[in-house]
Amino acid sequence: MRKERISSRKNQLLQQVRKLLSSRSSREKEGLFAADGTKLLQEAIRFFPGLDTVILSEGVEVENIPQDVRVVEVPEDVMASISPMEAPQGALFLCRMPPRKAFEAKPGMLILDGIQDPGNVGTILRTADAMDVPVVLLEGCADPYNWKTVRSTMGAVFRVPVVQSSWEEVKNTCRKAEIPIGVTALSDRAVDIRQADLSKMALVIGSEGRGVRPEILAAADQELIIPMNPHCESLNAAIAASIVMWQIRASQ
């Protein structure tokens, strides 16, 4: 494996990395995303065919990098200048954005609506990978290729294709497939999730602050609630999604 060496912080590649780390529009325009960390890099090497460029700090060695991947070595201070982490692990890497995967309606799937926190979206994708639950991200969700999201997935974005779609497409496709749509909601009509067969539905989880959008709530076939202590108003979105996914599996 041949390494290039870059020592200037103004190098074009390093400027590109900064843009990819900070800008969704740059990621979409260039068809690339950036991630940080040696463990994530190993996951990308094992599972993701789109690994493009690896940037390593001096003295950091990573095994099994494919021969067609560009490898660059930089001084530690240069790595610190581009890494989003306070304590860089010594590895940054770029991946080609995978082709957009078409939405396919499946019973027992999870639909995320307006969940904007990258950490929550990443944790949900990680849990969904572990539980083998299909997930689709609607408009308004955090970018699954934001470095914070990628980090929170712990490699799930490299193992399972991320599906993004619009509410209209999801609604129409579920209707055609005769898959009922359930939504989590705090209402008098909501049924305890333990009393519903979630494995036959497409389940929508909304954001903590706003919940599911009114138009989705209006189109839902059933409203569902996670039982909890009455003095608690809500759960973290990632925790709520994990409970729902557990119940999906329990219903199968």
Coordinates of N, CA and C in Angstrom, one line a residue:
M1 N 0.8 -1.2 0.0 CA 0.0 0.0 0.0 C 0.9 1.3 0.0
R2 N 0.7 2.1 -1.0 CA 1.5 3.3 -1.1 C 0.8 4.5 -0.5
K3 N 1.4 5.2 0.3 CA 0.8 6.4 1.0 C 1.4 7.7 0.3
E4 N 0.5 8.6 0.1 CA 0.9 9.9 -0.3 C 1.1 10.7 1.1
R5 N 1.8 11.8 1.0 CA 2.0 12.6 2.2 C 1.5 14.0 1.9
I6 N 0.7 14.6 2.8 CA 0.3 15.9 2.8 C 0.6 16.6 4.1
S7 N 1.2 17.8 4.0 CA 1.6 18.5 5.2 C 1.0 19.9 5.3
S8 N 0.4 20.4 4.2 CA -0.2 21.7 4.2 C -1.7 21.6 4.5
R9 N -2.1 22.5 5.5 CA -3.5 22.5 5.9 C -4.4 23.1 4.8
K10 N -3.8 23.7 3.8 CA -4.5 24.4 2.7 C -4.7 23.4 1.5
N11 N -4.2 22.2 1.6 CA -4.3 21.2 0.5 C -5.7 21.1 0.1
Q12 N -5.9 20.9 -1.2 CA -7.3 20.8 -1.8 C -8.1 19.6 -1.2
L13 N -7.5 18.5 -0.9 CA -8.2 17.4 -0.4 C -8.7 17.7 1.0
L14 N -7.8 18.3 1.8 CA -8.2 18.7 3.2 C -9.3 19.7 3.2
Q15 N -9.3 20.6 2.3 CA -10.4 21.6 2.2 C -11.7 20.9 1.8
Q16 N -11.6 19.9 0.9 CA -12.7 19.1 0.5 C -13.3 18.4 1.7
V17 N -12.5 17.8 2.6 CA -12.9 17.1 3.7 C -13.7 18.0 4.7
R18 N -13.2 19.2 4.9 CA -13.9 20.2 5.8 C -15.3 20.5 5.2
K19 N -15.4 20.6 3.9 CA -16.7 20.9 3.4 C -17.7 19.7 3.5
L20 N -17.2 18.5 3.3 CA -18.0 17.3 3.4 C -18.5 17.1 4.8
L21 N -17.6 17.5 5.8 CA -18.0 17.3 7.2 C -19.0 18.3 7.6
S22 N -19.0 19.4 7.0 CA -19.9 20.5 7.5 C -21.1 20.8 6.7
S23 N -21.2 20.3 5.5 CA -22.3 20.8 4.5 C -23.0 19.6 3.9
R24 N -24.3 19.5 4.1 CA -25.1 18.5 3.4 C -25.1 18.7 1.9
S25 N -25.2 20.0 1.5 CA -25.3 20.3 0.1 C -24.0 19.9 -0.6
S26 N -22.9 20.1 0.1 CA -21.6 19.6 -0.5 C -21.5 18.1 -0.7
R27 N -22.0 17.4 0.3 CA -22.0 16.0 0.2 C -22.9 15.5 -1.0
E28 N -24.1 16.1 -1.1 CA -25.0 15.7 -2.2 C -24.4 16.1 -3.5
K29 N -23.8 17.3 -3.6 CA -23.2 17.7 -4.9 C -22.1 16.9 -5.3
E30 N -21.2 16.5 -4.4 CA -20.0 15.7 -4.8 C -20.2 14.2 -4.7
G31 N -21.3 13.8 -4.1 CA -21.6 12.4 -4.0 C -20.6 11.7 -3.1
L32 N -20.2 12.4 -2.1 CA -19.2 11.8 -1.1 C -19.6 12.2 0.3
F33 N -19.3 11.4 1.3 CA -19.4 11.8 2.7 C -18.2 11.4 3.4
A34 N -18.0 12.1 4.5 CA -16.8 11.9 5.4 C -17.1 11.2 6.7
A35 N -16.2 10.4 7.2 CA -16.4 9.8 8.5 C -15.1 9.8 9.3
D36 N -15.1 9.6 10.6 CA -14.0 9.7 11.4 C -13.8 8.5 12.3
G37 N -12.6 8.0 12.5 CA -12.4 7.0 13.4 C -11.9 5.7 12.8
T38 N -11.0 5.0 13.6 CA -10.4 3.8 13.1 C -11.4 2.6 13.1
K39 N -12.3 2.5 14.1 CA -13.2 1.4 14.1 C -14.2 1.6 13.0
L40 N -14.7 2.8 12.7 CA -15.6 3.0 11.6 C -15.0 2.7 10.3
L41 N -13.7 3.0 10.2 CA -13.0 2.7 9.0 C -12.9 1.2 8.7
Q42 N -12.7 0.4 9.8 CA -12.6 -1.0 9.6 C -14.0 -1.6 9.2
E43 N -15.1 -1.0 9.7 CA -16.4 -1.4 9.2 C -16.6 -1.1 7.7
A44 N -16.1 0.1 7.3 CA -16.3 0.5 5.9 C -15.4 -0.5 5.0
I45 N -14.2 -0.8 5.5 CA -13.4 -1.7 4.7 C -14.1 -3.1 4.6
R46 N -14.7 -3.6 5.6 CA -15.3 -4.9 5.6 C -16.6 -4.9 4.8
F47 N -17.4 -3.9 4.9 CA -18.8 -4.0 4.4 C -19.2 -3.0 3.2
F48 N -18.4 -1.9 3.0 CA -18.9 -0.9 2.1 C -18.0 -0.8 0.9
P49 N -18.6 -1.0 -0.3 CA -17.8 -1.0 -1.5 C -17.4 0.4 -2.0
G50 N -18.0 1.4 -1.3 CA -17.7 2.8 -1.8 C -16.6 3.5 -1.1
L51 N -15.7 2.8 -0.4 CA -14.6 3.5 0.3 C -13.7 4.1 -0.8
D52 N -13.4 5.4 -0.6 CA -12.7 6.2 -1.7 C -11.3 6.6 -1.3
T53 N -11.2 7.3 -0.1 CA -10.0 7.9 0.3 C -9.8 7.7 1.8
V54 N -8.6 7.4 2.2 CA -8.3 7.3 3.7 C -7.2 8.2 4.0
I55 N -7.4 9.0 5.1 CA -6.4 9.9 5.6 C -6.0 9.5 7.0
L56 N -4.7 9.2 7.2 CA -4.2 8.7 8.4 C -3.2 9.6 9.0
S57 N -3.2 9.7 10.3 CA -2.1 10.4 11.0 C -0.8 9.6 11.0
E58 N 0.3 10.3 11.1 CA 1.6 9.6 11.1 C 1.6 8.6 12.2
G59 N 2.1 7.4 11.9 CA 2.2 6.3 12.8 C 0.9 5.5 13.0
V60 N -0.2 5.9 12.4 CA -1.4 5.1 12.5 C -1.4 4.1 11.3
E61 N -1.6 2.8 11.6 CA -1.6 1.8 10.6 C -3.0 1.1 10.6
V62 N -3.6 0.9 9.4 CA -4.8 0.3 9.3 C -4.7 -0.9 8.3
E63 N -5.1 -2.1 8.6 CA -4.9 -3.2 7.7 C -6.1 -3.4 6.8
N64 N -5.8 -4.1 5.7 CA -6.8 -4.5 4.7 C -7.4 -3.4 3.9
I65 N -6.8 -2.2 3.8 CA -7.4 -1.2 2.9 C -7.2 -1.7 1.5
P66 N -8.3 -1.6 0.7 CA -8.3 -2.1 -0.7 C -7.2 -1.3 -1.5
Q67 N -6.6 -2.0 -2.5 CA -5.5 -1.4 -3.2 C -6.0 -0.2 -4.1
D68 N -7.3 -0.2 -4.4 CA -7.7 0.9 -5.3 C -8.1 2.2 -4.5
V69 N -8.0 2.1 -3.2 CA -8.3 3.3 -2.3 C -7.1 4.2 -2.1
R70 N -7.3 5.5 -2.3 CA -6.3 6.4 -2.1 C -6.0 6.6 -0.6
V71 N -4.7 6.5 -0.2 CA -4.3 6.6 1.2 C -3.3 7.7 1.3
V72 N -3.6 8.6 2.3 CA -2.8 9.8 2.5 C -2.4 9.9 4.0
E73 N -1.2 10.2 4.2 CA -0.6 10.4 5.6 C -0.4 11.9 5.8
V74 N -0.8 12.3 7.1 CA -0.7 13.7 7.4 C -0.1 13.8 8.9
P75 N 0.6 14.9 9.2 CA 1.0 15.1 10.6 C -0.2 15.2 11.5
E76 N 0.1 14.9 12.8 CA -1.0 14.9 13.8 C -1.7 16.3 13.9
D77 N -0.9 17.3 13.8 CA -1.5 18.7 13.9 C -2.4 19.0 12.7
V78 N -2.1 18.4 11.6 CA -3.0 18.6 10.4 C -4.2 17.8 10.6
M79 N -4.1 16.6 11.1 CA -5.3 15.8 11.4 C -6.2 16.5 12.4
A80 N -5.6 17.1 13.4 CA -6.4 17.8 14.4 C -7.1 19.0 13.8
S81 N -6.6 19.5 12.8 CA -7.2 20.7 12.1 C -8.4 20.4 11.3
I82 N -8.5 19.1 10.8 CA -9.6 18.7 10.0 C -10.6 17.8 10.7
S83 N -10.2 17.1 11.7 CA -11.0 16.1 12.4 C -12.1 16.9 13.2
P84 N -13.4 16.4 13.2 CA -14.4 17.0 14.0 C -14.4 16.6 15.5
M85 N -13.5 15.7 15.8 CA -13.4 15.2 17.2 C -12.4 16.0 18.0
E86 N -12.6 16.1 19.3 CA -11.7 16.8 20.1 C -10.4 16.0 20.3
A87 N -10.6 14.7 20.3 CA -9.4 13.8 20.4 C -9.4 12.9 19.2
P88 N -8.9 13.3 18.1 CA -8.9 12.5 16.9 C -8.3 11.1 17.1
Q89 N -8.9 10.1 16.4 CA -8.3 8.7 16.5 C -7.2 8.5 15.5
G90 N -7.0 9.5 14.6 CA -6.0 9.4 13.6 C -6.4 8.8 12.3
A91 N -7.7 8.8 12.0 CA -8.2 8.3 10.7 C -9.5 9.0 10.3
L92 N -9.4 9.6 9.1 CA -10.6 10.2 8.5 C -10.7 9.5 7.1
F93 N -11.9 9.3 6.6 CA -12.0 8.7 5.3 C -13.3 9.2 4.6
L94 N -13.2 9.1 3.3 CA -14.3 9.5 2.4 C -14.9 8.3 1.7
C95 N -16.2 8.4 1.6 CA -16.9 7.3 0.9 C -17.8 7.9 -0.2
R96 N -17.9 7.1 -1.2 CA -18.9 7.5 -2.3 C -20.3 7.3 -1.8
M97 N -21.2 8.2 -2.0 CA -22.6 8.1 -1.7 C -23.2 6.9 -2.4
P98 N -23.8 6.0 -1.7 CA -24.4 4.8 -2.4 C -25.6 5.3 -3.3
P99 N -25.9 4.5 -4.3 CA -27.1 4.8 -5.1 C -28.4 4.8 -4.2
R100 N -29.3 5.8 -4.5 CA -30.5 5.9 -3.7 C -31.3 4.6 -3.9
K101 N -31.6 4.0 -2.7 CA -32.4 2.8 -2.7 C -33.9 3.1 -2.8
A102 N -34.6 2.5 -3.7 CA -36.1 2.7 -3.8 C -36.8 2.3 -2.6
F103 N -37.9 3.0 -2.2 CA -38.7 2.6 -1.1 C -39.6 1.4 -1.5
E104 N -39.6 0.4 -0.6 CA -40.4 -0.8 -0.7 C -41.2 -0.9 0.6
A105 N -42.5 -0.9 0.5 CA -43.3 -1.1 1.6 C -43.2 -2.5 2.2
K106 N -43.0 -2.6 3.5 CA -42.9 -3.9 4.1 C -43.6 -3.9 5.5
P107 N -44.4 -4.9 5.8 CA -45.0 -4.9 7.2 C -43.9 -5.0 8.2
G108 N -44.1 -4.4 9.4 CA -43.1 -4.4 10.4 C -41.9 -3.5 10.2
M109 N -42.1 -2.4 9.4 CA -41.1 -1.5 9.1 C -41.3 -0.2 10.0
L110 N -40.2 0.5 10.2 CA -40.3 1.8 10.9 C -40.0 3.0 10.0
I111 N -40.9 4.0 10.2 CA -40.8 5.2 9.4 C -40.4 6.4 10.3
L112 N -39.4 7.1 10.0 CA -39.0 8.2 10.9 C -39.4 9.5 10.2
D113 N -40.1 10.3 11.0 CA -40.7 11.6 10.5 C -40.1 12.8 11.3
G114 N -39.3 13.6 10.6 CA -38.8 14.8 11.2 C -37.9 14.7 12.4
I115 N -37.2 13.6 12.5 CA -36.2 13.4 13.6 C -34.9 14.0 13.2
Q116 N -34.6 15.2 13.7 CA -33.5 16.0 13.2 C -32.2 15.8 13.9
D117 N -32.2 15.2 15.1 CA -30.9 15.0 15.8 C -30.1 13.9 15.2
P118 N -28.9 14.2 14.7 CA -28.1 13.1 14.0 C -27.8 11.9 15.0
G119 N -27.6 12.2 16.3 CA -27.3 11.1 17.2 C -28.5 10.2 17.3
N120 N -29.7 10.7 17.4 CA -30.9 9.9 17.4 C -31.1 9.1 16.2
V121 N -31.0 9.7 15.0 CA -31.1 9.0 13.8 C -30.1 7.9 13.7
G122 N -28.9 8.2 14.0 CA -27.8 7.1 14.0 C -28.1 6.0 14.9
T123 N -28.5 6.3 16.1 CA -28.8 5.3 17.1 C -30.0 4.4 16.7
I124 N -31.0 5.0 16.0 CA -32.1 4.2 15.5 C -31.6 3.3 14.4
L125 N -30.8 3.8 13.5 CA -30.3 2.9 12.4 C -29.4 1.8 13.0
R126 N -28.7 2.1 14.0 CA -27.9 1.0 14.6 C -28.7 -0.1 15.2
T127 N -29.8 0.4 16.0 CA -30.7 -0.6 16.6 C -31.5 -1.4 15.6
A128 N -31.9 -0.7 14.5 CA -32.6 -1.4 13.4 C -31.8 -2.5 12.8
D129 N -30.5 -2.2 12.6 CA -29.6 -3.2 12.0 C -29.5 -4.4 12.9
A130 N -29.4 -4.1 14.2 CA -29.3 -5.2 15.2 C -30.6 -6.1 15.2
M131 N -31.7 -5.4 15.1 CA -33.0 -6.1 15.2 C -33.6 -6.5 13.8
D132 N -32.9 -6.2 12.8 CA -33.3 -6.5 11.4 C -34.7 -6.0 11.1
V133 N -34.9 -4.7 11.5 CA -36.1 -4.0 11.2 C -35.9 -3.0 10.1
P134 N -36.6 -3.0 9.0 CA -36.4 -2.0 7.9 C -36.8 -0.6 8.4
V135 N -36.0 0.4 7.9 CA -36.3 1.8 8.3 C -36.3 2.6 7.1
V136 N -37.2 3.6 7.1 CA -37.1 4.6 6.0 C -37.2 6.0 6.7
L137 N -36.4 6.9 6.1 CA -36.3 8.3 6.7 C -37.1 9.2 5.7
L138 N -38.1 9.9 6.3 CA -38.9 10.9 5.6 C -38.2 12.2 5.6
E139 N -38.7 13.1 4.7 CA -38.2 14.5 4.7 C -38.1 15.1 6.1
G140 N -37.1 15.9 6.3 CA -37.0 16.6 7.6 C -36.2 15.9 8.6
C141 N -35.7 14.6 8.3 CA -34.9 13.9 9.2 C -33.4 14.3 9.0
A142 N -32.6 14.1 10.0 CA -31.2 14.4 9.9 C -30.6 13.6 8.7
D143 N -29.5 14.2 8.1 CA -28.8 13.5 7.0 C -28.2 12.3 7.5
P144 N -28.5 11.1 7.0 CA -27.9 9.9 7.4 C -26.4 9.8 7.2
Y145 N -25.9 10.7 6.3 CA -24.4 10.8 6.0 C -23.7 11.9 6.6
N146 N -24.4 12.6 7.6 CA -23.7 13.6 8.5 C -22.7 12.7 9.3
W147 N -21.5 13.3 9.6 CA -20.5 12.5 10.3 C -21.0 12.1 11.7
K148 N -21.9 12.9 12.3 CA -22.4 12.6 13.6 C -23.4 11.4 13.5
T149 N -24.2 11.4 12.5 CA -25.1 10.3 12.3 C -24.3 9.0 12.0
V150 N -23.3 9.1 11.1 CA -22.5 7.9 10.7 C -21.9 7.3 12.0
R151 N -21.3 8.2 12.8 CA -20.6 7.8 14.0 C -21.6 7.1 14.9
S152 N -22.8 7.6 15.1 CA -23.8 7.0 16.0 C -24.3 5.7 15.5
T153 N -24.2 5.4 14.2 CA -24.7 4.1 13.7 C -23.7 3.0 14.0
M154 N -22.5 3.4 14.4 CA -21.5 2.4 14.7 C -21.3 1.4 13.5
G155 N -21.4 2.0 12.3 CA -21.1 1.2 11.1 C -22.3 0.6 10.4
A156 N -23.5 0.9 11.0 CA -24.7 0.3 10.3 C -24.9 0.9 8.9
V157 N -24.6 2.2 8.7 CA -24.7 2.8 7.4 C -23.9 2.1 6.3
F158 N -22.8 1.4 6.8 CA -22.0 0.6 5.8 C -22.5 -0.8 5.6
R159 N -23.3 -1.3 6.5 CA -23.8 -2.7 6.4 C -25.2 -2.7 5.7
V160 N -26.0 -1.7 6.0 CA -27.4 -1.8 5.5 C -27.7 -0.5 4.7
P161 N -28.2 -0.6 3.5 CA -28.6 0.6 2.7 C -29.6 1.5 3.4
V162 N -29.3 2.8 3.4 CA -30.2 3.7 4.0 C -31.3 4.1 3.0
V163 N -32.6 4.0 3.4 CA -33.7 4.3 2.5 C -34.3 5.7 2.9
Q164 N -34.4 6.6 2.0 CA -35.0 7.9 2.2 C -36.2 8.0 1.2
S165 N -37.3 8.6 1.7 CA -38.5 8.7 0.8 C -39.3 9.9 1.3
S166 N -40.4 10.2 0.5 CA -41.3 11.2 0.9 C -42.5 10.6 1.5
W167 N -43.3 11.4 2.3 CA -44.5 10.9 2.9 C -45.5 10.4 1.9
E168 N -45.6 11.2 0.8 CA -46.6 10.8 -0.2 C -46.3 9.5 -0.8
E169 N -45.0 9.2 -1.1 CA -44.6 7.9 -1.7 C -44.9 6.8 -0.7
V170 N -44.5 7.0 0.6 CA -44.7 6.0 1.6 C -46.2 5.7 1.8
K171 N -47.0 6.7 1.9 CA -48.4 6.5 2.1 C -49.0 5.8 0.9
N172 N -48.7 6.2 -0.3 CA -49.4 5.6 -1.5 C -48.9 4.1 -1.7
T173 N -47.6 3.9 -1.4 CA -47.1 2.5 -1.6 C -47.6 1.6 -0.5
C174 N -47.8 2.1 0.7 CA -48.4 1.2 1.7 C -49.8 0.9 1.4
R175 N -50.5 1.9 0.9 CA -51.9 1.7 0.6 C -52.1 0.6 -0.5
K176 N -51.2 0.7 -1.5 CA -51.3 -0.3 -2.6 C -50.9 -1.7 -2.1
A177 N -50.0 -1.7 -1.2 CA -49.6 -3.0 -0.6 C -50.5 -3.5 0.5
E178 N -51.5 -2.7 0.8 CA -52.5 -3.0 1.9 C -51.8 -3.2 3.2
I179 N -50.8 -2.4 3.5 CA -50.1 -2.4 4.8 C -50.7 -1.2 5.6
P180 N -51.3 -1.5 6.7 CA -51.9 -0.4 7.6 C -50.7 0.5 8.2
I181 N -51.0 1.7 8.3 CA -50.0 2.7 8.9 C -50.4 3.0 10.3
G182 N -49.5 2.7 11.2 CA -49.7 3.1 12.6 C -48.8 4.2 13.0
V183 N -49.2 5.1 13.9 CA -48.4 6.2 14.4 C -48.4 6.2 15.9
T184 N -47.2 6.6 16.4 CA -47.2 6.8 17.9 C -47.7 8.2 18.2
A185 N -48.6 8.2 19.2 CA -49.3 9.5 19.5 C -49.8 9.5 20.9
L186 N -49.8 10.7 21.5 CA -50.3 10.9 22.8 C -51.8 11.3 22.7
S187 N -52.7 10.4 22.6 CA -54.1 10.8 22.4 C -55.0 9.7 23.1
D188 N -56.2 10.1 23.3 CA -57.2 9.2 24.0 C -57.5 8.0 23.1
R189 N -57.3 8.1 21.8 CA -57.6 7.0 20.8 C -56.4 6.0 20.7
A190 N -55.3 6.4 21.3 CA -54.1 5.5 21.1 C -54.2 4.2 21.8
V191 N -53.8 3.2 21.2 CA -53.8 1.8 21.8 C -52.4 1.4 22.2
D192 N -52.4 0.8 23.4 CA -51.1 0.3 23.9 C -50.4 -0.6 22.9
I193 N -49.2 -0.3 22.6 CA -48.5 -1.1 21.5 C -48.4 -2.6 21.8
R194 N -48.6 -3.0 23.1 CA -48.6 -4.4 23.4 C -49.9 -5.1 23.0
Q195 N -50.9 -4.3 22.7 CA -52.2 -4.8 22.3 C -52.5 -4.8 20.8
A196 N -51.4 -4.4 20.0 CA -51.5 -4.3 18.5 C -50.5 -5.2 17.9
D197 N -50.8 -5.8 16.7 CA -49.8 -6.6 16.0 C -49.0 -5.7 15.1
L198 N -47.9 -5.2 15.7 CA -47.0 -4.2 15.0 C -46.3 -4.9 13.8
S199 N -46.2 -6.2 13.8 CA -45.5 -6.8 12.7 C -46.2 -6.7 11.4
K200 N -47.5 -6.4 11.4 CA -48.3 -6.2 10.2 C -48.4 -4.8 9.7
M201 N -47.8 -3.8 10.5 CA -48.0 -2.4 10.2 C -46.7 -1.8 9.7
A202 N -46.9 -0.6 9.2 CA -45.7 0.3 9.0 C -45.9 1.4 10.1
L203 N -44.9 1.5 11.0 CA -45.0 2.3 12.2 C -44.2 3.6 12.0
V204 N -44.9 4.8 12.3 CA -44.3 6.1 12.2 C -43.9 6.6 13.6
I205 N -42.7 7.0 13.7 CA -42.2 7.7 14.9 C -41.9 9.1 14.6
G206 N -42.4 10.1 15.4 CA -42.1 11.5 15.1 C -41.1 12.0 16.0
S207 N -40.8 13.3 15.9 CA -39.8 14.0 16.7 C -40.3 14.2 18.1
E208 N -39.3 14.4 19.0 CA -39.7 14.5 20.4 C -40.5 15.8 20.6
G209 N -40.1 16.9 20.0 CA -40.8 18.2 20.2 C -42.2 18.3 19.6
R210 N -42.3 17.8 18.3 CA -43.6 18.0 17.6 C -44.4 16.7 17.4
G211 N -43.8 15.6 17.6 CA -44.5 14.3 17.3 C -44.6 14.1 15.8
V212 N -45.6 13.3 15.4 CA -45.8 13.0 14.0 C -46.6 14.2 13.4
R213 N -46.3 14.5 12.2 CA -47.0 15.6 11.5 C -48.5 15.4 11.4
P214 N -49.3 16.5 11.4 CA -50.7 16.3 11.4 C -51.2 15.5 10.2
E215 N -50.6 15.8 9.0 CA -51.1 15.1 7.8 C -50.9 13.6 7.9
I216 N -49.8 13.2 8.6 CA -49.5 11.7 8.8 C -50.5 11.2 9.8
L217 N -50.7 11.9 10.9 CA -51.6 11.5 11.9 C -53.0 11.3 11.3
A218 N -53.4 12.2 10.4 CA -54.8 12.2 9.8 C -54.9 11.0 8.9
A219 N -53.9 10.5 8.3 CA -53.9 9.4 7.4 C -53.7 8.1 8.0
A220 N -53.4 8.1 9.3 CA -53.0 6.8 10.0 C -54.2 5.9 10.2
D221 N -54.0 4.6 10.1 CA -55.0 3.6 10.3 C -55.2 3.4 11.8
Q222 N -54.1 3.6 12.6 CA -54.2 3.3 14.0 C -53.2 4.2 14.8
E223 N -53.6 4.7 15.9 CA -52.7 5.5 16.8 C -52.3 4.6 17.9
L224 N -51.0 4.7 18.3 CA -50.4 3.7 19.3 C -49.7 4.5 20.3
I225 N -49.6 4.0 21.5 CA -48.9 4.7 22.6 C -48.0 3.7 23.3
I226 N -46.8 4.1 23.7 CA -45.9 3.3 24.6 C -46.3 3.5 26.0
P227 N -46.7 2.5 26.7 CA -47.1 2.7 28.1 C -45.9 3.2 29.0
M228 N -46.2 4.2 29.8 CA -45.2 4.8 30.7 C -45.8 5.4 31.9
N229 N -45.0 5.8 32.8 CA -45.5 6.5 34.0 C -46.3 7.7 33.6
P230 N -47.5 7.9 34.2 CA -48.4 9.0 33.8 C -47.7 10.4 33.9
H231 N -46.8 10.5 34.9 CA -46.2 11.9 35.0 C -45.1 12.1 34.0
C232 N -44.8 11.2 33.1 CA -43.8 11.4 32.1 C -44.5 11.7 30.8
E233 N -44.1 12.8 30.1 CA -44.7 13.3 28.9 C -44.2 12.6 27.6
S234 N -42.9 12.3 27.6 CA -42.4 11.7 26.3 C -41.1 11.0 26.6
L235 N -40.7 10.3 25.6 CA -39.4 9.6 25.6 C -38.5 10.2 24.5
N236 N -37.2 10.0 24.7 CA -36.2 10.3 23.7 C -36.6 9.5 22.4
A237 N -36.5 10.1 21.3 CA -37.0 9.5 20.0 C -36.3 8.2 19.8
A238 N -35.0 8.1 20.0 CA -34.2 6.9 19.8 C -34.7 5.8 20.7
I239 N -35.0 6.1 22.0 CA -35.5 5.1 23.0 C -36.9 4.7 22.6
A240 N -37.7 5.6 22.2 CA -39.1 5.2 21.7 C -39.0 4.3 20.5
A241 N -38.2 4.6 19.6 CA -38.0 3.8 18.4 C -37.5 2.4 18.8
S242 N -36.6 2.3 19.7 CA -36.1 1.0 20.1 C -37.2 0.2 20.8
I243 N -38.0 0.8 21.6 CA -39.1 0.0 22.2 C -40.1 -0.5 21.2
V244 N -40.4 0.4 20.2 CA -41.3 0.0 19.1 C -40.7 -1.2 18.3
M245 N -39.4 -1.1 18.0 CA -38.8 -2.1 17.2 C -38.8 -3.5 18.0
W246 N -38.5 -3.4 19.3 CA -38.6 -4.6 20.1 C -40.0 -5.2 20.1
Q247 N -41.0 -4.4 20.1 CA -42.4 -4.9 20.1 C -42.7 -5.4 18.7
I248 N -42.2 -4.8 17.6 CA -42.3 -5.4 16.3 C -41.8 -6.8 16.2
R249 N -40.6 -7.0 16.8 CA -40.0 -8.3 16.8 C -40.8 -9.3 17.6
A250 N -41.3 -8.8 18.8 CA -42.1 -9.6 19.7 C -43.4 -10.1 19.0
S251 N -43.9 -9.3 18.1 CA -45.2 -9.6 17.4 C -45.1 -10.6 16.3
Q252 N -43.8 -10.8 15.9 CA -43.6 -11.7 14.7 C -43.8 -13.1 15.0

